[in-house]
Coordinates of C-alpha atoms in Angstrom, one line a residue:
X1 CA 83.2 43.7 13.5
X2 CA 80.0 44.1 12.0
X3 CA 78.8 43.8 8.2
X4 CA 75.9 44.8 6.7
X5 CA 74.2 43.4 3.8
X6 CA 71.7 46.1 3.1
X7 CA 71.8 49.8 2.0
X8 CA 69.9 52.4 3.9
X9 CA 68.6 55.0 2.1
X10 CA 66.9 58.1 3.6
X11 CA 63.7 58.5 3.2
X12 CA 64.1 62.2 2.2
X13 CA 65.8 60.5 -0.7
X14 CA 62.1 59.1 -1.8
X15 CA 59.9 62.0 -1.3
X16 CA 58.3 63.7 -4.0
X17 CA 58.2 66.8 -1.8
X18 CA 61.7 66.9 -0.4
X19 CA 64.2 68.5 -1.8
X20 CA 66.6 65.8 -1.5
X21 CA 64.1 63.9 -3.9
X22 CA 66.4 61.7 -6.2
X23 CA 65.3 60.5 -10.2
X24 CA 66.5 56.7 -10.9
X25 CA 69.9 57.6 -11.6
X26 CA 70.9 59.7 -9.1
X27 CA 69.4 56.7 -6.7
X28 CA 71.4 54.1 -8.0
X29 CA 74.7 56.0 -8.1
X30 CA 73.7 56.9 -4.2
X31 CA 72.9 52.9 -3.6
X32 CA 76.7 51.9 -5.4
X33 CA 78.4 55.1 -3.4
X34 CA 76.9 53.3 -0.2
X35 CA 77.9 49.6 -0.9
X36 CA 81.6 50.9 -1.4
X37 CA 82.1 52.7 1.5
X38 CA 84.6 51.3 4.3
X39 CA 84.0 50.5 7.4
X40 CA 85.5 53.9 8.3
X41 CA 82.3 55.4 5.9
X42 CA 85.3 56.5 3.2
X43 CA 84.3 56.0 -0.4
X44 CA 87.4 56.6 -2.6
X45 CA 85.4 56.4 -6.2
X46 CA 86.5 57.3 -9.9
X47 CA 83.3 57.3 -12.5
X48 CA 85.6 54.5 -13.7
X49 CA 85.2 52.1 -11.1
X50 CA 81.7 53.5 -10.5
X51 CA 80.4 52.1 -14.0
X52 CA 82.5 48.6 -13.3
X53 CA 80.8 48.0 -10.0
X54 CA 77.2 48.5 -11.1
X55 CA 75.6 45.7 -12.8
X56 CA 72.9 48.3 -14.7
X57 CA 74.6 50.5 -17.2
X58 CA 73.9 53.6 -17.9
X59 CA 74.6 53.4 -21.6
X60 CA 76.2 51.0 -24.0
X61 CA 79.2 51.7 -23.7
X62 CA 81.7 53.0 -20.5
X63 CA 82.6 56.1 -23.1
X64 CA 79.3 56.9 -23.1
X65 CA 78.6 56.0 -19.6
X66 CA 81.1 58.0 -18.1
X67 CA 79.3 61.5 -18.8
X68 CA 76.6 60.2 -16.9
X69 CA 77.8 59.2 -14.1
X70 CA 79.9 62.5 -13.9
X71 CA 77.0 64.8 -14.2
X72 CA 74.9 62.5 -11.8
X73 CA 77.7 63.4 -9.3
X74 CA 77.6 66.7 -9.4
X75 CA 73.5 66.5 -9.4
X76 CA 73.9 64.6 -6.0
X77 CA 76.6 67.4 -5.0
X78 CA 74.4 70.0 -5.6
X79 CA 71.2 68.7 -3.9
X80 CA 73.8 68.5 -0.6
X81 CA 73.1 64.2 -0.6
X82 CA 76.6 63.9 -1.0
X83 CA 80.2 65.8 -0.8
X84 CA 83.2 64.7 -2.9
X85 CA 86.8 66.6 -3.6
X86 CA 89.5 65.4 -5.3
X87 CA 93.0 63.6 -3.6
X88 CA 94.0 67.5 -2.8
X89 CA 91.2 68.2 -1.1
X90 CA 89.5 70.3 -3.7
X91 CA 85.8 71.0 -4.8
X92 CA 86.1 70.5 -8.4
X93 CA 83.9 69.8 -11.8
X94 CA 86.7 68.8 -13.6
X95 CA 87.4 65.6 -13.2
X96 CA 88.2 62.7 -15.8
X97 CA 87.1 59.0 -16.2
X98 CA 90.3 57.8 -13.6
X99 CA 90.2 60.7 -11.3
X100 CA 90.0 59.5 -7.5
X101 CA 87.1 61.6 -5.6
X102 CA 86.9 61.0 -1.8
X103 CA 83.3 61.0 -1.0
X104 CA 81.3 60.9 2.0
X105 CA 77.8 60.5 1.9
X106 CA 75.3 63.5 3.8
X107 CA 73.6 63.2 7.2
X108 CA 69.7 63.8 7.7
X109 CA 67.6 65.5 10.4
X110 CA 65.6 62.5 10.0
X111 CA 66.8 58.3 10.4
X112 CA 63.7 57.1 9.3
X113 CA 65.1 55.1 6.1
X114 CA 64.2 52.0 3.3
X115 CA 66.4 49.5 3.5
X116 CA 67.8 48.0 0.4
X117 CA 69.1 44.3 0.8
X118 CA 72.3 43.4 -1.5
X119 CA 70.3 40.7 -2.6
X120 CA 67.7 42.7 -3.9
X121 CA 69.8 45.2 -5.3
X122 CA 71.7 42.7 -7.7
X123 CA 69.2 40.9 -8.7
X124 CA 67.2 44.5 -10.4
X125 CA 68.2 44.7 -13.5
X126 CA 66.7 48.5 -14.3
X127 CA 67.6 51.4 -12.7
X128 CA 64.0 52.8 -12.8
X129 CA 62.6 49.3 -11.3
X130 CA 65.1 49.7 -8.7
X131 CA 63.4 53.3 -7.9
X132 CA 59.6 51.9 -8.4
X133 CA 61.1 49.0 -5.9
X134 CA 62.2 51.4 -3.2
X135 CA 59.2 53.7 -3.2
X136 CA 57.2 50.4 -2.9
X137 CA 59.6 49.2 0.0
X138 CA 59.5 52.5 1.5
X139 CA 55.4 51.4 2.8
X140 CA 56.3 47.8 4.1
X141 CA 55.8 49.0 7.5
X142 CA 52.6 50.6 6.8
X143 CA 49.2 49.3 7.0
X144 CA 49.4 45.7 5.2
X145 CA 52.8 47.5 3.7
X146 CA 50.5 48.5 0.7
X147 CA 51.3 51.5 -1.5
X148 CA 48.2 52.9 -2.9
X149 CA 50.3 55.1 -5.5
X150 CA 48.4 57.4 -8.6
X151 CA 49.9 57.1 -12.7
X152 CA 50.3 61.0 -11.4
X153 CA 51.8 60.1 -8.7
X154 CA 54.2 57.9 -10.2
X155 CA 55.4 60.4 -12.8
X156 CA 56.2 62.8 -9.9
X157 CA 58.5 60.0 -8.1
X158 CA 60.3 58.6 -11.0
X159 CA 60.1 62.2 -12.3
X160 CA 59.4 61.4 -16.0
X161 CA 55.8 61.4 -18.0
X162 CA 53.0 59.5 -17.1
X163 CA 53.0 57.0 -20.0
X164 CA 56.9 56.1 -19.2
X165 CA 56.1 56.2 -15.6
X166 CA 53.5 53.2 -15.6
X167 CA 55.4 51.0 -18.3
X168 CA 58.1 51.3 -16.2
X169 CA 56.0 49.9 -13.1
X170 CA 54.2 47.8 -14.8
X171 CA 57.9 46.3 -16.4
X172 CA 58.8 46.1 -12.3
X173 CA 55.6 44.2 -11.9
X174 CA 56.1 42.0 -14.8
X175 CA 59.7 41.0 -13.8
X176 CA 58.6 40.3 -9.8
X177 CA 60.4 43.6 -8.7
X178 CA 57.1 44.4 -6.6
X179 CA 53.6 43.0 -6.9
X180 CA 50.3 45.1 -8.5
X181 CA 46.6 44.8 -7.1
X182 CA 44.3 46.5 -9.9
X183 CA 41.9 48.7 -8.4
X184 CA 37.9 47.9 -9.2
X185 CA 35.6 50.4 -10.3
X186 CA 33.6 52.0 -7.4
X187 CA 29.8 53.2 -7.6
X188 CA 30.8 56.3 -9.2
X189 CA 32.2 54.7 -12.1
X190 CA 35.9 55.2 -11.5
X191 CA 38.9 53.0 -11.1
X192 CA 39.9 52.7 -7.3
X193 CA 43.9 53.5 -7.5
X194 CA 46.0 50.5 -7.8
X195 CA 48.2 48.9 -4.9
X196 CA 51.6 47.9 -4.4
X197 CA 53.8 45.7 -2.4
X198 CA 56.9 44.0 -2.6
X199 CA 55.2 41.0 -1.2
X200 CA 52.2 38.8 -3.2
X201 CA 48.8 39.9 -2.8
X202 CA 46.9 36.5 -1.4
X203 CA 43.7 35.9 -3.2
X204 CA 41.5 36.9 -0.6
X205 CA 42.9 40.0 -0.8
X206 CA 43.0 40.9 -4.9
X207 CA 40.6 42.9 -6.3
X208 CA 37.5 41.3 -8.5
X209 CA 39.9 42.9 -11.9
X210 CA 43.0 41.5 -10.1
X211 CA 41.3 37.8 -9.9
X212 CA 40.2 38.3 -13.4
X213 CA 43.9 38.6 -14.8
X214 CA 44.8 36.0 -12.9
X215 CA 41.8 33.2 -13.0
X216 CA 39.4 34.3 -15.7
X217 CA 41.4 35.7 -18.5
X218 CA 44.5 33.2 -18.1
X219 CA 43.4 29.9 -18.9
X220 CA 43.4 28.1 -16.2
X221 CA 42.9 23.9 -15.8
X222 CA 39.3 23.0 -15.4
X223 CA 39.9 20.5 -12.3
X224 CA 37.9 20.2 -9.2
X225 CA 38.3 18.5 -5.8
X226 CA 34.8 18.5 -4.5
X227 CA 33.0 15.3 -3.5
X228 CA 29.3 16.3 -4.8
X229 CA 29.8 18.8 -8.1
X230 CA 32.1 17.5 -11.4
X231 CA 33.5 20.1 -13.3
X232 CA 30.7 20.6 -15.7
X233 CA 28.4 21.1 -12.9
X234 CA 30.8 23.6 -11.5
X235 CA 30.7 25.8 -14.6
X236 CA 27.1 25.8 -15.0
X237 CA 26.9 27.4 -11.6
X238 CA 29.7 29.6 -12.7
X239 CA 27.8 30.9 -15.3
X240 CA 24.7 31.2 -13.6
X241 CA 26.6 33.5 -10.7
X242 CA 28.0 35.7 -13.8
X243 CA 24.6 36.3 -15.7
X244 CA 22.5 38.3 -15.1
X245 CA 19.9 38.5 -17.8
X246 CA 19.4 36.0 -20.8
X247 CA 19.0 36.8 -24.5
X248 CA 15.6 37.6 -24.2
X249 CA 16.9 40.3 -21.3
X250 CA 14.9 38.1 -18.6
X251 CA 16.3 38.3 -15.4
X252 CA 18.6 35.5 -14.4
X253 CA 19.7 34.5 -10.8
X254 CA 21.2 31.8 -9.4
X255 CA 19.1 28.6 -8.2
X256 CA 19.9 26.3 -4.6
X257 CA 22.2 24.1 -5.8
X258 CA 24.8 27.0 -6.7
X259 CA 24.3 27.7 -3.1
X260 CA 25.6 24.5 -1.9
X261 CA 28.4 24.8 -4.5
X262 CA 29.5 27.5 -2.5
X263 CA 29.1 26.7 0.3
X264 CA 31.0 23.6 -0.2
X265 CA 33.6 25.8 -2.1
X266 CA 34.1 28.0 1.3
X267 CA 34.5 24.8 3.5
X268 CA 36.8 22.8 1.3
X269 CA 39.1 26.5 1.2
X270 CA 39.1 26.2 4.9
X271 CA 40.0 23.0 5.3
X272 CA 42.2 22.1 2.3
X273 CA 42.5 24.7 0.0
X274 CA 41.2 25.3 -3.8
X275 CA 41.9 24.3 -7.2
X276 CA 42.3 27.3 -9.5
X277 CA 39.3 26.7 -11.3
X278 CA 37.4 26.4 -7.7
X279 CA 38.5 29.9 -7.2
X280 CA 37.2 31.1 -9.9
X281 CA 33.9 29.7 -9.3
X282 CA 34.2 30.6 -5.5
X283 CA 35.0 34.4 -6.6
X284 CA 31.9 34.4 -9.0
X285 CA 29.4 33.6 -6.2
X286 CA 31.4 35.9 -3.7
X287 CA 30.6 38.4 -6.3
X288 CA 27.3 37.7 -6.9
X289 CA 25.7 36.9 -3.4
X290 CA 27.3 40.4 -2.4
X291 CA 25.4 42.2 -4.8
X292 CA 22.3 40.6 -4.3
X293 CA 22.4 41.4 -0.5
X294 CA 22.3 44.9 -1.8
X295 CA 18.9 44.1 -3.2
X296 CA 15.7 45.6 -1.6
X297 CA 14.2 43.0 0.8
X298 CA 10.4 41.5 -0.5
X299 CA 7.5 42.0 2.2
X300 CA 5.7 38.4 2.8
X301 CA 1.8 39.3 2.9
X302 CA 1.7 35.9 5.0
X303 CA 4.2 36.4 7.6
X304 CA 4.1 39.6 7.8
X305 CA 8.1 39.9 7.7
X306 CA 10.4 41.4 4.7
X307 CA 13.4 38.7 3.7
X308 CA 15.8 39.0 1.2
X309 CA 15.6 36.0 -1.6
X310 CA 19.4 35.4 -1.5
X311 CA 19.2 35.0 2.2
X312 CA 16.4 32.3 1.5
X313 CA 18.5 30.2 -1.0
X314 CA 21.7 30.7 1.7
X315 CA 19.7 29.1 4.5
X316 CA 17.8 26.7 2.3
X317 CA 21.5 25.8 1.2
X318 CA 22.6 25.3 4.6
X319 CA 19.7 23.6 5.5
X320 CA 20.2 21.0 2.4
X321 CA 24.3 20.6 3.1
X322 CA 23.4 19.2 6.8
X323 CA 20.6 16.7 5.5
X324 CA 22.9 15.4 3.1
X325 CA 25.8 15.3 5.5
X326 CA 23.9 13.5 8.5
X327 CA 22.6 10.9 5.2
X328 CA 25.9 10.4 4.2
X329 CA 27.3 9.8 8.1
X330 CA 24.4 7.2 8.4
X331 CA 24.9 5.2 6.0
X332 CA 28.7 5.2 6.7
X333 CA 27.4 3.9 9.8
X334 CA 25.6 0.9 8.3

């Protein structure tokens, strides 16, 4: 005998352009429908016993409920997701709060599906989070299993307005339904479109606005691991790697030594990982040295050749680390 432990909802069911497109209530009556059927694939439902299974309710009160979940049937009748009739046999609208239907649940011309773990399911505790969770979950195959999803876009799928459509995402983000990474403004001065996944975004893969909500604007402990920078020196650097002109509006860049902090930063995240505060700084140079490769290279009247400055620094940097490492092994030596 086998027993599942997951709902599988047709993709058709998620699609903005099918019409078989659910809203949020229509998907979690669906999701109940399909955790009560037998093993037979008989549902025998009232809107009764439909509001005292679900953990989300539909209104305050089962009075109130029950209109809800009656015309959410008939909505899922009439889009042909579902067929119900009463213990007679008959297609019918009028039904009470105890009235048995027999339902059985509508077959696609397609199996692709999103798969909806119990686990999950109880642990939602909004019917629209449940829908932003299974649009999300709908990707997890796809390329890193990111959903790169519009506030447009989101309107469309949860079928509300914009405004109620990102609070409700952002709520599912909030509460660890799915995971956000903020998109960074691009050359032309617009926002990239956020991502979406059900699984966390690792740091080397946020965004530079993502890592700011996370590292810069949360107060984070000031601790560092490194062997040759304390924390103070660590900020300096920081701050050197984040401005760009002084008060005067004189052009500010960063000097060697924040080259060898970063350096060091990149082998210690190798080898044993980084403080919080080290990924901050870490992100600041990433961020910097990136932009300054952009930079125009300077022609050398001496040698003839054309070299970028932040190129110099790197390889003056690298050049310093293995001096001071082969010092450090001699005198170990000693």
């Amino acid at each position: 005998m086998e027993f599942f432990t997951f709902i599988q909802i047709n993709n058709q069911l998620l699609e903005v352009s099918s019409e078989f497109h659910l809203t949020s209530e229509e998907l979690y009556i669906y999701s109940l429908l399909s955790m009560s059927r037998s093993l037979r694939g008989q549902i025998y439902a009232t809107p009764s016993t439909i509001h005292d299974m679900g953990h989300i309710k539909l209104a305050s009160s089962q009075k109130r409920a029950i209109p809800n979940i009656k015309d959410t049937l008939i909505s899922l009748r009439n889009k042909k997701v579902i067929k119900f009739t009463n213990t007679d046999g008959e297609i019918t609208d009028a039904f009470k709060a105890n009235d048995t239907l027999i339902v059985e649940l509508s077959e696609f011309d397609t199996e692709y599906h999103t798969q909806l773990d119990f686990e999950v399911f109880d642990e939602i505790q909004d019917i629209r989070h449940l829908h932003v969770y299974l649009a999300v979950r709908k990707w997890k195959n796809g390329e890193n299993g990111v959903f790169i999803c519009s506030k447009s876009r989101w309107a469309k799928i949860l079928t509300c307005s914009p405004s109620t459509a990102i609070k409700a995402v952002n709520e599912a983000v909030d509460a660890g339904v799915i995971h956000k990474n903020i998109g960074d403004y691009n050359e032309t001065g617009k926002q990239n479109t956020n991502q979406y996944r059900i699984t966390p975004f690792e740091d080397d893969e946020i965004t530079y606005h993502s890592f700011n909500k996370k590292y810069v604007e949360k107060k984070i402990e000031e601790v560092t691991n490194l062997e040759h920078f304390t924390v103070e020196e660590l900020k300096e650097t920081e701050q050197r790697f984040n401005t760009h002109k002084d008060e005067n509006g004189k052009d500010v860049f960063p000097v060697e030594k924040d080259y060898v902090a970063f350096l060091d930063l990149q082998k210690q995240k190798r080898e044993v990982g980084l403080t919080d505060f080290e990924k901050r700084v870490l992100r600041a140079g990433e961020k910097r040295i990136n932009k300054l490769k952009k930079q125009k290279p300077i022609f050398d009247e001496e040698t003839f050749e054309s070299f970028k400055l932040v190129d110099r620094y790197m390889n003056q940097a690298k050049l310093y680390i293995e001096h001071r490492d082969e010092m450090i092994a001699e005198h170990h030596n000693y």
